[in-house]
Amino acid sequence: MRLRRAARALVLTPDERVLLAEHHPDGVTVRALPGGGLEPAEDVRAALRRELLEEVGLDVDPVLCPHVWRRTVVEPWAAPGWDGLSEDVFLVRVPGEFTPRGSFDAEQLRAEDLHGFGWWSAAEVAAMEGRGVVPAPRALADLVPLAARLPAGSPPLVVGA
């Protein structure tokens, strides 16, 4: 089985608002954590740093970002051209909301199926599906507060699709 490796960031403000990117795979609106696939021979933490710079303009020291969860999605839609996706998620705390402005221009973002960013509370994430929007992962509303409170040095959670 061929799984695409990915690095994602749970970017959180002090009041636990999470930054989400909007995607439109197959006409479905999905809001997911910023990040993406690893380049050949790239380390997952190096990919985290690169993806955050490209997509949102956030420069982080990935060594300081706790690894909060890992998930595997075995579905071709999760990573076109692959059998699925294996992603590692790292916690990135920011002092407050900001307007994402990465090194990618609008055309490059659209080529990555990125159609904007927004800040959401866990309650707003929980209400998304009732409005025809799919959070990724689906349990994101529950995972945000859980990940924000993981004790230092905890192993990453293993979560579902």
XYZ file of C-alpha atoms in Angstrom:
161
model
C 0.000 0.000 0.000
C 1.321 3.432 -0.951
C 0.565 6.138 1.621
C 1.560 9.770 1.107
C 3.343 11.144 4.178
C 2.255 14.580 5.310
C 3.003 17.113 8.033
C 0.256 19.381 9.380
C 0.045 22.105 12.007
C -2.578 22.572 14.676
C -2.113 26.360 14.803
C -3.810 27.593 17.987
C -4.388 30.983 19.564
C -4.437 31.317 23.387
C -8.252 31.067 23.305
C -7.939 27.848 21.234
C -9.105 29.146 17.882
C -7.647 26.939 15.171
C -6.441 27.966 11.724
C -8.044 25.900 8.959
C -7.495 25.803 5.207
C -10.437 25.317 2.870
C -10.239 22.658 0.152
C -12.791 21.573 -2.456
C -11.997 17.973 -3.459
C -14.664 16.582 -5.783
C -16.981 19.504 -5.028
C -17.018 18.917 -1.265
C -15.971 21.715 1.083
C -13.351 20.426 3.533
C -11.619 22.488 6.210
C -8.322 21.006 7.286
C -5.166 21.922 9.133
C -2.483 23.700 7.098
C 0.317 21.512 5.837
C 0.912 18.934 3.172
C 2.973 16.180 1.689
C 6.645 15.540 2.267
C 9.073 16.033 -0.594
C 11.335 13.066 -1.460
C 13.858 12.449 1.356
C 12.347 15.284 3.447
C 12.025 14.918 7.219
C 8.511 15.395 8.630
C 9.540 18.380 10.772
C 11.333 20.030 7.848
C 8.141 19.551 5.815
C 6.139 21.182 8.613
C 8.340 24.275 8.489
C 8.302 24.452 4.673
C 4.526 23.976 4.423
C 3.790 26.680 7.006
C 6.061 29.139 5.200
C 4.494 28.337 1.811
C 0.857 28.377 2.884
C 0.526 30.845 5.765
C 3.848 32.679 6.122
C 4.531 31.320 9.587
C 8.176 30.549 10.368
C 8.453 28.057 13.222
C 11.224 26.045 14.786
C 9.705 22.596 14.246
C 11.783 21.097 17.063
C 9.737 23.201 19.505
C 6.395 21.982 18.138
C 4.942 19.047 20.114
C 3.832 16.068 18.034
C 0.159 15.802 19.065
C -1.396 13.218 16.781
C -0.923 10.850 13.893
C -3.613 9.607 11.550
C -3.848 7.354 8.530
C -6.565 7.651 5.919
C -6.734 4.785 3.415
C -8.828 6.424 0.706
C -7.624 7.585 -2.725
C -9.379 10.987 -2.301
C -7.100 11.737 0.669
C -3.998 11.916 -1.545
C -4.610 11.774 -5.317
C -2.294 9.284 -6.985
C -1.796 7.388 -3.708
C -3.763 4.776 -1.747
C -4.140 7.198 1.121
C -2.401 9.481 3.551
C -0.325 9.143 6.716
C -0.029 12.480 8.489
C 1.718 13.768 11.574
C 0.227 16.804 13.325
C 2.261 19.236 15.415
C 1.004 21.905 17.807
C 1.971 25.482 16.913
C 0.900 28.126 19.414
C 0.557 31.714 18.183
C -0.170 34.863 20.247
C -3.332 35.648 18.273
C -5.104 35.451 14.960
C -3.245 36.698 11.902
C -3.993 36.903 8.195
C -2.143 34.063 6.449
C 0.229 35.306 3.755
C 2.603 32.579 2.687
C 5.259 32.515 0.001
C 2.785 30.898 -2.417
C 0.728 33.300 -4.524
C -3.014 32.819 -5.135
C -2.428 30.711 -8.252
C -0.024 28.367 -6.451
C -2.474 28.005 -3.549
C -5.322 27.110 -5.944
C -3.040 24.541 -7.603
C -2.738 22.981 -4.127
C -6.577 23.112 -3.830
C -6.331 25.800 -1.135
C -9.184 28.295 -1.270
C -8.627 30.440 1.794
C -8.059 30.228 5.512
C -10.092 31.017 8.587
C -9.980 30.876 12.374
C -12.507 28.657 14.145
C -13.406 27.739 17.713
C -13.993 24.078 18.592
C -17.750 24.822 18.807
C -17.719 26.346 15.311
C -15.802 23.324 13.997
C -18.389 21.013 15.590
C -21.189 22.874 13.757
C -19.518 22.667 10.328
C -20.965 19.346 9.213
C -24.491 20.602 9.821
C -23.673 23.334 7.308
C -22.337 20.973 4.626
C -18.659 21.467 5.487
C -16.447 18.542 6.440
C -13.763 19.125 9.087
C -10.637 17.014 8.672
C -10.259 14.969 10.681
C -13.951 14.610 11.443
C -13.224 14.542 15.198
C -11.325 17.841 14.976
C -13.688 19.663 17.374
C -12.851 17.116 20.084
C -9.156 16.881 19.198
C -8.404 20.621 19.449
C -8.923 20.950 23.234
C -7.478 17.483 23.861
C -4.267 18.226 21.948
C -3.964 21.676 23.539
C -3.825 20.062 26.981
C -1.500 17.119 26.321
C 1.247 17.042 28.939
C 4.733 17.830 27.665
C 6.481 14.753 26.351
C 3.261 12.803 25.717
C 3.333 10.404 22.775
C 1.148 11.505 19.838
C -2.472 10.406 19.835
C -3.533 8.002 17.097
C -6.751 9.262 15.532
C -9.120 8.139 12.782
C -10.206 9.775 9.556
